[in-house]
PDB file of C-alpha atoms in Angstrom:
ATOM      1  CA  GLY A  21       0.000   0.000   0.000  1.00  0.00           C
ATOM      2  CA  ALA A  22       0.944   3.667  -0.131  1.00  0.00           C
ATOM      3  CA  GLY A  23       3.444   4.900   2.395  1.00  0.00           C
ATOM      4  CA  VAL A  24       3.724   8.265   4.091  1.00  0.00           C
ATOM      5  CA  SER A  25       3.916  11.086   1.589  1.00  0.00           C
ATOM      6  CA  GLN A  26       5.066  14.641   2.083  1.00  0.00           C
ATOM      7  CA  SER A  27       4.833  17.732  -0.040  1.00  0.00           C
ATOM      8  CA  PRO A  28       6.547  19.691  -1.279  1.00  0.00           C
ATOM      9  CA  ARG A  29       9.743  17.651  -1.365  1.00  0.00           C
ATOM     10  CA  TYR A  30      11.810  20.825  -1.614  1.00  0.00           C
ATOM     11  CA  LYS A  31      10.980  24.345  -0.543  1.00  0.00           C
ATOM     12  CA  VAL A  32      13.061  27.491  -0.809  1.00  0.00           C
ATOM     13  CA  ALA A  33      11.785  30.433   1.205  1.00  0.00           C
ATOM     14  CA  LYS A  34      13.117  33.901   1.697  1.00  0.00           C
ATOM     15  CA  ARG A  35      13.703  34.863   5.289  1.00  0.00           C
ATOM     16  CA  GLY A  36      10.509  36.197   6.773  1.00  0.00           C
ATOM     17  CA  GLN A  37       8.160  34.201   4.550  1.00  0.00           C
ATOM     18  CA  ASP A  38       5.599  31.775   5.900  1.00  0.00           C
ATOM     19  CA  VAL A  39       5.678  28.143   4.746  1.00  0.00           C
ATOM     20  CA  ALA A  40       3.302  25.193   5.028  1.00  0.00           C
ATOM     21  CA  LEU A  41       4.470  21.602   4.823  1.00  0.00           C
ATOM     22  CA  ARG A  42       2.020  18.782   4.269  1.00  0.00           C
ATOM     23  CA  CYS A  43       2.034  15.196   5.460  1.00  0.00           C
ATOM     24  CA  ASP A  44      -0.260  12.404   4.262  1.00  0.00           C
ATOM     25  CA  PRO A  45       0.122   9.484   6.673  1.00  0.00           C
ATOM     26  CA  ILE A  46      -0.592   5.876   5.916  1.00  0.00           C
ATOM     27  CA  SER A  47      -4.355   5.454   5.784  1.00  0.00           C
ATOM     28  CA  GLY A  48      -5.820   4.564   9.163  1.00  0.00           C
ATOM     29  CA  HIS A  49      -2.719   5.405  11.162  1.00  0.00           C
ATOM     30  CA  VAL A  50      -3.750   7.077  14.406  1.00  0.00           C
ATOM     31  CA  SER A  51      -0.375   8.436  15.485  1.00  0.00           C
ATOM     32  CA  LEU A  52       1.498  11.128  13.575  1.00  0.00           C
ATOM     33  CA  PHE A  53       4.823  12.748  14.350  1.00  0.00           C
ATOM     34  CA  TRP A  54       6.871  15.624  13.004  1.00  0.00           C
ATOM     35  CA  TYR A  55      10.655  15.645  13.331  1.00  0.00           C
ATOM     36  CA  GLN A  56      13.289  18.155  12.226  1.00  0.00           C
ATOM     37  CA  GLN A  57      16.609  16.914  10.874  1.00  0.00           C
ATOM     38  CA  ALA A  58      19.454  19.370  10.461  1.00  0.00           C
ATOM     39  CA  LEU A  59      22.280  18.518   8.092  1.00  0.00           C
ATOM     40  CA  GLY A  60      24.500  15.780   9.496  1.00  0.00           C
ATOM     41  CA  GLN A  61      22.338  15.318  12.578  1.00  0.00           C
ATOM     42  CA  GLY A  62      19.771  12.869  13.810  1.00  0.00           C
ATOM     43  CA  PRO A  63      16.100  13.821  13.726  1.00  0.00           C
ATOM     44  CA  GLU A  64      14.723  15.907  16.579  1.00  0.00           C
ATOM     45  CA  PHE A  65      11.143  15.508  17.780  1.00  0.00           C
ATOM     46  CA  LEU A  66       8.813  18.433  17.147  1.00  0.00           C
ATOM     47  CA  THR A  67       5.242  17.342  17.861  1.00  0.00           C
ATOM     48  CA  TYR A  68       2.879  14.362  18.109  1.00  0.00           C
ATOM     49  CA  PHE A  69      -0.787  13.806  17.259  1.00  0.00           C
ATOM     50  CA  GLN A  70      -3.095  11.026  18.245  1.00  0.00           C
ATOM     51  CA  ASN A  71      -5.925  11.279  15.734  1.00  0.00           C
ATOM     52  CA  GLU A  72      -6.758  14.998  15.699  1.00  0.00           C
ATOM     53  CA  ALA A  73      -5.468  15.721  19.204  1.00  0.00           C
ATOM     54  CA  GLN A  74      -2.030  17.264  19.558  1.00  0.00           C
ATOM     55  CA  LEU A  75      -0.775  15.457  22.650  1.00  0.00           C
ATOM     56  CA  ASP A  76       2.799  16.695  22.726  1.00  0.00           C
ATOM     57  CA  LYS A  77       4.249  19.846  21.205  1.00  0.00           C
ATOM     58  CA  SER A  78       7.208  20.123  23.515  1.00  0.00           C
ATOM     59  CA  GLY A  79       9.719  19.974  20.665  1.00  0.00           C
ATOM     60  CA  LEU A  80       8.449  22.949  18.707  1.00  0.00           C
ATOM     61  CA  PRO A  81      11.378  25.383  18.845  1.00  0.00           C
ATOM     62  CA  SER A  82       9.375  28.598  18.963  1.00  0.00           C
ATOM     63  CA  ASP A  83       5.884  30.003  18.672  1.00  0.00           C
ATOM     64  CA  ARG A  84       6.579  30.497  14.958  1.00  0.00           C
ATOM     65  CA  PHE A  85       6.006  26.774  14.519  1.00  0.00           C
ATOM     66  CA  PHE A  86       2.463  25.472  14.434  1.00  0.00           C
ATOM     67  CA  ALA A  87       1.056  22.073  13.489  1.00  0.00           C
ATOM     68  CA  GLU A  88      -2.450  20.805  12.964  1.00  0.00           C
ATOM     69  CA  ARG A  89      -4.301  17.653  12.015  1.00  0.00           C
ATOM     70  CA  PRO A  90      -7.926  18.763  11.990  1.00  0.00           C
ATOM     71  CA  GLU A  91      -9.571  15.573  10.724  1.00  0.00           C
ATOM     72  CA  GLY A  92      -7.159  13.072  12.141  1.00  0.00           C
ATOM     73  CA  SER A  93      -5.477  12.250   8.844  1.00  0.00           C
ATOM     74  CA  VAL A  94      -3.519  14.858   6.851  1.00  0.00           C
ATOM     75  CA  SER A  95      -1.278  17.132   8.901  1.00  0.00           C
ATOM     76  CA  THR A  96       0.271  20.497   8.143  1.00  0.00           C
ATOM     77  CA  LEU A  97       3.332  22.006   9.770  1.00  0.00           C
ATOM     78  CA  LYS A  98       3.410  25.759   9.407  1.00  0.00           C
ATOM     79  CA  ILE A  99       6.407  27.950  10.036  1.00  0.00           C
ATOM     80  CA  GLN A 100       5.826  31.678  10.228  1.00  0.00           C
ATOM     81  CA  ARG A 101       8.450  34.335   9.513  1.00  0.00           C
ATOM     82  CA  THR A 102      11.066  31.751   8.545  1.00  0.00           C
ATOM     83  CA  GLN A 103      14.628  32.214   9.751  1.00  0.00           C
ATOM     84  CA  GLN A 104      17.862  30.755   8.383  1.00  0.00           C
ATOM     85  CA  GLU A 105      18.118  28.406  11.342  1.00  0.00           C
ATOM     86  CA  ASP A 106      14.850  26.800  10.224  1.00  0.00           C
ATOM     87  CA  SER A 107      16.674  25.290   7.227  1.00  0.00           C
ATOM     88  CA  ALA A 108      16.429  21.534   7.687  1.00  0.00           C
ATOM     89  CA  VAL A 109      14.635  18.430   6.490  1.00  0.00           C
ATOM     90  CA  TYR A 110      11.205  18.092   8.072  1.00  0.00           C
ATOM     91  CA  LEU A 111      10.150  14.481   8.507  1.00  0.00           C
ATOM     92  CA  CYS A 112       6.685  13.128   9.091  1.00  0.00           C
ATOM     93  CA  ALA A 113       6.068   9.671  10.542  1.00  0.00           C
ATOM     94  CA  SER A 114       2.915   7.726  11.274  1.00  0.00           C
ATOM     95  CA  SER A 115       2.030   4.642  13.275  1.00  0.00           C
ATOM     96  CA  SER A 116      -0.990   2.397  13.464  1.00  0.00           C
ATOM     97  CA  ARG A 117      -0.495   1.954  17.183  1.00  0.00           C
ATOM     98  CA  LEU A 118      -1.485   4.214  20.028  1.00  0.00           C
ATOM     99  CA  ASP A 119       1.883   3.509  21.627  1.00  0.00           C
ATOM    100  CA  ALA A 120       3.480   4.483  18.289  1.00  0.00           C
ATOM    101  CA  TYR A 121       5.838   1.548  18.644  1.00  0.00           C
ATOM    102  CA  GLU A 122       6.636   1.299  14.935  1.00  0.00           C
ATOM    103  CA  GLN A 123       6.865   4.564  13.051  1.00  0.00           C
ATOM    104  CA  TYR A 124       6.896   4.785   9.260  1.00  0.00           C
ATOM    105  CA  PHE A 125       8.604   7.784   7.764  1.00  0.00           C
ATOM    106  CA  GLY A 126       7.931   9.904   4.740  1.00  0.00           C
ATOM    107  CA  PRO A 127      10.708  11.123   2.425  1.00  0.00           C
ATOM    108  CA  GLY A 128      10.842  14.513   4.116  1.00  0.00           C
ATOM    109  CA  THR A 129      10.610  18.109   2.961  1.00  0.00           C
ATOM    110  CA  ARG A 130      13.921  19.901   2.576  1.00  0.00           C
ATOM    111  CA  LEU A 131      13.427  23.539   3.572  1.00  0.00           C
ATOM    112  CA  THR A 132      16.067  26.074   2.652  1.00  0.00           C
ATOM    113  CA  VAL A 133      15.688  29.607   3.976  1.00  0.00           C
ATOM    114  CA  THR A 134      17.723  32.203   2.101  1.00  0.00           C
TER     115      THR A 134
ATOM    116  CA  GLY B  19      16.690  13.561  29.718  1.00  0.00           C
ATOM    117  CA  ASP B  20      17.001  10.461  27.624  1.00  0.00           C
ATOM    118  CA  SER B  21      19.775  10.356  25.046  1.00  0.00           C
ATOM    119  CA  VAL B  22      21.477   8.130  22.495  1.00  0.00           C
ATOM    120  CA  THR B  23      25.173   8.083  21.629  1.00  0.00           C
ATOM    121  CA  GLN B  24      26.464   6.439  18.463  1.00  0.00           C
ATOM    122  CA  MET B  25      29.970   5.873  17.239  1.00  0.00           C
ATOM    123  CA  GLU B  26      31.059   8.534  14.823  1.00  0.00           C
ATOM    124  CA  GLY B  27      31.534   7.802  11.187  1.00  0.00           C
ATOM    125  CA  PRO B  28      32.196   7.561   8.444  1.00  0.00           C
ATOM    126  CA  VAL B  29      32.889   3.857   8.533  1.00  0.00           C
ATOM    127  CA  THR B  30      34.475   2.385   5.409  1.00  0.00           C
ATOM    128  CA  LEU B  31      34.633  -1.375   4.926  1.00  0.00           C
ATOM    129  CA  SER B  32      35.383  -3.818   2.175  1.00  0.00           C
ATOM    130  CA  GLU B  33      32.661  -6.156   0.970  1.00  0.00           C
ATOM    131  CA  GLU B  34      32.223  -9.228   3.209  1.00  0.00           C
ATOM    132  CA  ALA B  35      33.831  -7.508   6.206  1.00  0.00           C
ATOM    133  CA  PHE B  36      32.299  -7.675   9.682  1.00  0.00           C
ATOM    134  CA  LEU B  37      30.378  -4.619  10.811  1.00  0.00           C
ATOM    135  CA  THR B  38      29.828  -3.216  14.291  1.00  0.00           C
ATOM    136  CA  ILE B  39      28.244   0.151  14.960  1.00  0.00           C
ATOM    137  CA  ASN B  40      28.183   0.997  18.645  1.00  0.00           C
ATOM    138  CA  CYS B  41      25.157   2.551  20.304  1.00  0.00           C
ATOM    139  CA  THR B  42      24.679   3.350  23.976  1.00  0.00           C
ATOM    140  CA  TYR B  43      21.754   5.041  25.637  1.00  0.00           C
ATOM    141  CA  THR B  44      20.730   6.897  28.757  1.00  0.00           C
ATOM    142  CA  ALA B  45      17.145   6.521  29.908  1.00  0.00           C
ATOM    143  CA  THR B  46      15.205   6.778  33.137  1.00  0.00           C
ATOM    144  CA  GLY B  47      12.809   3.964  32.246  1.00  0.00           C
ATOM    145  CA  TYR B  48      12.926   0.913  30.020  1.00  0.00           C
ATOM    146  CA  PRO B  49      12.620   2.191  26.489  1.00  0.00           C
ATOM    147  CA  SER B  50      12.250   0.241  23.301  1.00  0.00           C
ATOM    148  CA  LEU B  51      15.314   0.473  21.077  1.00  0.00           C
ATOM    149  CA  PHE B  52      15.518   0.765  17.310  1.00  0.00           C
ATOM    150  CA  TRP B  53      17.914   0.881  14.412  1.00  0.00           C
ATOM    151  CA  TYR B  54      16.793   2.846  11.378  1.00  0.00           C
ATOM    152  CA  VAL B  55      18.579   3.011   8.031  1.00  0.00           C
ATOM    153  CA  GLN B  56      18.589   5.774   5.443  1.00  0.00           C
ATOM    154  CA  TYR B  57      19.762   4.712   1.989  1.00  0.00           C
ATOM    155  CA  PRO B  58      20.999   7.441  -0.363  1.00  0.00           C
ATOM    156  CA  GLY B  59      18.079   9.508  -1.619  1.00  0.00           C
ATOM    157  CA  GLU B  60      15.516   7.600   0.427  1.00  0.00           C
ATOM    158  CA  GLY B  61      13.579   8.075   3.639  1.00  0.00           C
ATOM    159  CA  LEU B  62      14.236   6.482   7.017  1.00  0.00           C
ATOM    160  CA  GLN B  63      13.345   2.810   7.243  1.00  0.00           C
ATOM    161  CA  LEU B  64      13.034   0.711  10.368  1.00  0.00           C
ATOM    162  CA  LEU B  65      15.781  -1.922  10.277  1.00  0.00           C
ATOM    163  CA  LEU B  66      15.211  -3.746  13.564  1.00  0.00           C
ATOM    164  CA  LYS B  67      13.881  -3.268  17.060  1.00  0.00           C
ATOM    165  CA  ALA B  68      13.879  -4.661  20.600  1.00  0.00           C
ATOM    166  CA  THR B  69      11.472  -3.979  23.417  1.00  0.00           C
ATOM    167  CA  LYS B  70      13.127  -5.370  26.552  1.00  0.00           C
ATOM    168  CA  ALA B  71      16.422  -6.485  28.019  1.00  0.00           C
ATOM    169  CA  ASP B  72      18.109  -9.411  26.238  1.00  0.00           C
ATOM    170  CA  ASP B  73      15.778  -9.152  23.246  1.00  0.00           C
ATOM    171  CA  LYS B  74      17.598  -9.569  19.948  1.00  0.00           C
ATOM    172  CA  GLY B  75      16.312  -7.724  16.914  1.00  0.00           C
ATOM    173  CA  SER B  76      17.299  -9.000  13.497  1.00  0.00           C
ATOM    174  CA  ASN B  77      16.604  -8.206   9.860  1.00  0.00           C
ATOM    175  CA  LYS B  78      18.456  -8.526   6.536  1.00  0.00           C
ATOM    176  CA  GLY B  79      21.436 -10.146   8.253  1.00  0.00           C
ATOM    177  CA  PHE B  80      21.749  -7.333  10.802  1.00  0.00           C
ATOM    178  CA  GLU B  81      21.415  -8.017  14.525  1.00  0.00           C
ATOM    179  CA  ALA B  82      21.367  -6.019  17.742  1.00  0.00           C
ATOM    180  CA  THR B  83      20.861  -7.165  21.334  1.00  0.00           C
ATOM    181  CA  TYR B  84      19.275  -4.995  24.044  1.00  0.00           C
ATOM    182  CA  ARG B  85      21.847  -5.000  26.862  1.00  0.00           C
ATOM    183  CA  LYS B  86      20.460  -3.371  29.984  1.00  0.00           C
ATOM    184  CA  GLU B  87      23.610  -3.912  32.056  1.00  0.00           C
ATOM    185  CA  THR B  88      25.747  -1.960  29.588  1.00  0.00           C
ATOM    186  CA  THR B  89      22.894   0.235  28.265  1.00  0.00           C
ATOM    187  CA  SER B  90      23.883  -0.708  24.739  1.00  0.00           C
ATOM    188  CA  PHE B  91      22.288  -1.789  21.473  1.00  0.00           C
ATOM    189  CA  HIS B  92      25.190  -2.359  19.093  1.00  0.00           C
ATOM    190  CA  LEU B  93      24.416  -3.135  15.454  1.00  0.00           C
ATOM    191  CA  GLU B  94      26.299  -6.029  13.840  1.00  0.00           C
ATOM    192  CA  LYS B  95      26.430  -7.799  10.506  1.00  0.00           C
ATOM    193  CA  GLY B  96      28.709 -10.677   9.687  1.00  0.00           C
ATOM    194  CA  SER B  97      29.335  -9.882   6.024  1.00  0.00           C
ATOM    195  CA  VAL B  98      28.457  -6.504   4.565  1.00  0.00           C
ATOM    196  CA  GLN B  99      27.557  -5.855   0.949  1.00  0.00           C
ATOM    197  CA  VAL B 100      27.938  -2.774  -1.214  1.00  0.00           C
ATOM    198  CA  SER B 101      24.163  -2.362  -1.009  1.00  0.00           C
ATOM    199  CA  ASP B 102      24.457  -1.830   2.774  1.00  0.00           C
ATOM    200  CA  SER B 103      26.059   1.564   2.177  1.00  0.00           C
ATOM    201  CA  ALA B 104      23.785   3.978   4.028  1.00  0.00           C
ATOM    202  CA  VAL B 105      23.437   6.054   7.184  1.00  0.00           C
ATOM    203  CA  TYR B 106      22.404   4.087  10.279  1.00  0.00           C
ATOM    204  CA  PHE B 107      20.573   5.682  13.199  1.00  0.00           C
ATOM    205  CA  CYS B 108      20.088   4.271  16.675  1.00  0.00           C
ATOM    206  CA  ALA B 109      16.982   5.492  18.519  1.00  0.00           C
ATOM    207  CA  LEU B 110      14.985   4.915  21.672  1.00  0.00           C
ATOM    208  CA  SER B 111      11.355   5.553  22.431  1.00  0.00           C
ATOM    209  CA  ASP B 112      10.480   8.055  25.134  1.00  0.00           C
ATOM    210  CA  ASN B 113       6.742   8.283  25.725  1.00  0.00           C
ATOM    211  CA  ARG B 114       6.101   7.531  22.066  1.00  0.00           C
ATOM    212  CA  LYS B 115       8.517  10.032  20.551  1.00  0.00           C
ATOM    213  CA  LEU B 116      11.868   8.793  19.254  1.00  0.00           C
ATOM    214  CA  ILE B 117      15.177  10.100  20.610  1.00  0.00           C
ATOM    215  CA  TRP B 118      17.927   9.695  18.011  1.00  0.00           C
ATOM    216  CA  GLY B 119      21.647   9.337  17.753  1.00  0.00           C
ATOM    217  CA  LEU B 120      23.580  11.434  15.257  1.00  0.00           C
ATOM    218  CA  GLY B 121      23.805   8.656  12.699  1.00  0.00           C
ATOM    219  CA  THR B 122      26.754   6.657  11.379  1.00  0.00           C
ATOM    220  CA  SER B 123      27.588   6.713   7.696  1.00  0.00           C
ATOM    221  CA  LEU B 124      28.710   3.376   6.260  1.00  0.00           C
ATOM    222  CA  ALA B 125      30.435   2.997   2.909  1.00  0.00           C
ATOM    223  CA  VAL B 126      31.126  -0.513   1.623  1.00  0.00           C
ATOM    224  CA  ASN B 127      33.627  -0.866  -1.199  1.00  0.00           C
ATOM    225  CA  PRO B 128      33.612  -3.767  -3.656  1.00  0.00           C
TER     226      PRO B 128
END
């Protein structure tokens, strides 16, 4: 079946612009995660949804970052007033389990802020 | 907080060589442990996992054993292939979210 998909795959934004990154999880997966991966680093947790409820947003680096999953399927990560330090690959993962034991990752969106 | 430490790369091996990538962790509870692999140009894929002490995860010839006494989860493969060239990440689960190591790049030469 279809895996996790993300769009766009690449995004270039000028500093100060707002961006929206989309994640389509595997159909029926209840758990959805966003991670940020800087170049040469491991992913860092941003936020977690169980269905439409955002249960953990402790990893969001600032109030410029906002995520939503209004119908419990597709999720959008929005970054307002982008800064150069926001340049990274943004990964989405989903899991069929409430304990999120196995997470399946999308290909990521590479964001470059110029 | 919880953390994962991996050996630094890059690691370069010849085909059929033995592979070990070290991973140690710090955690307050008893997390599940994972190895993920990222092939060039592809997304992260779960390679293997273990949920409790002394569990051995295995897949595609790779193995790792959950060692509580040494807080380790080292990845091993007896004979690597060129197709194993990738970046390998060790991770633990912390209340559902994954805590990651920095990744170890492996290059296997024919």
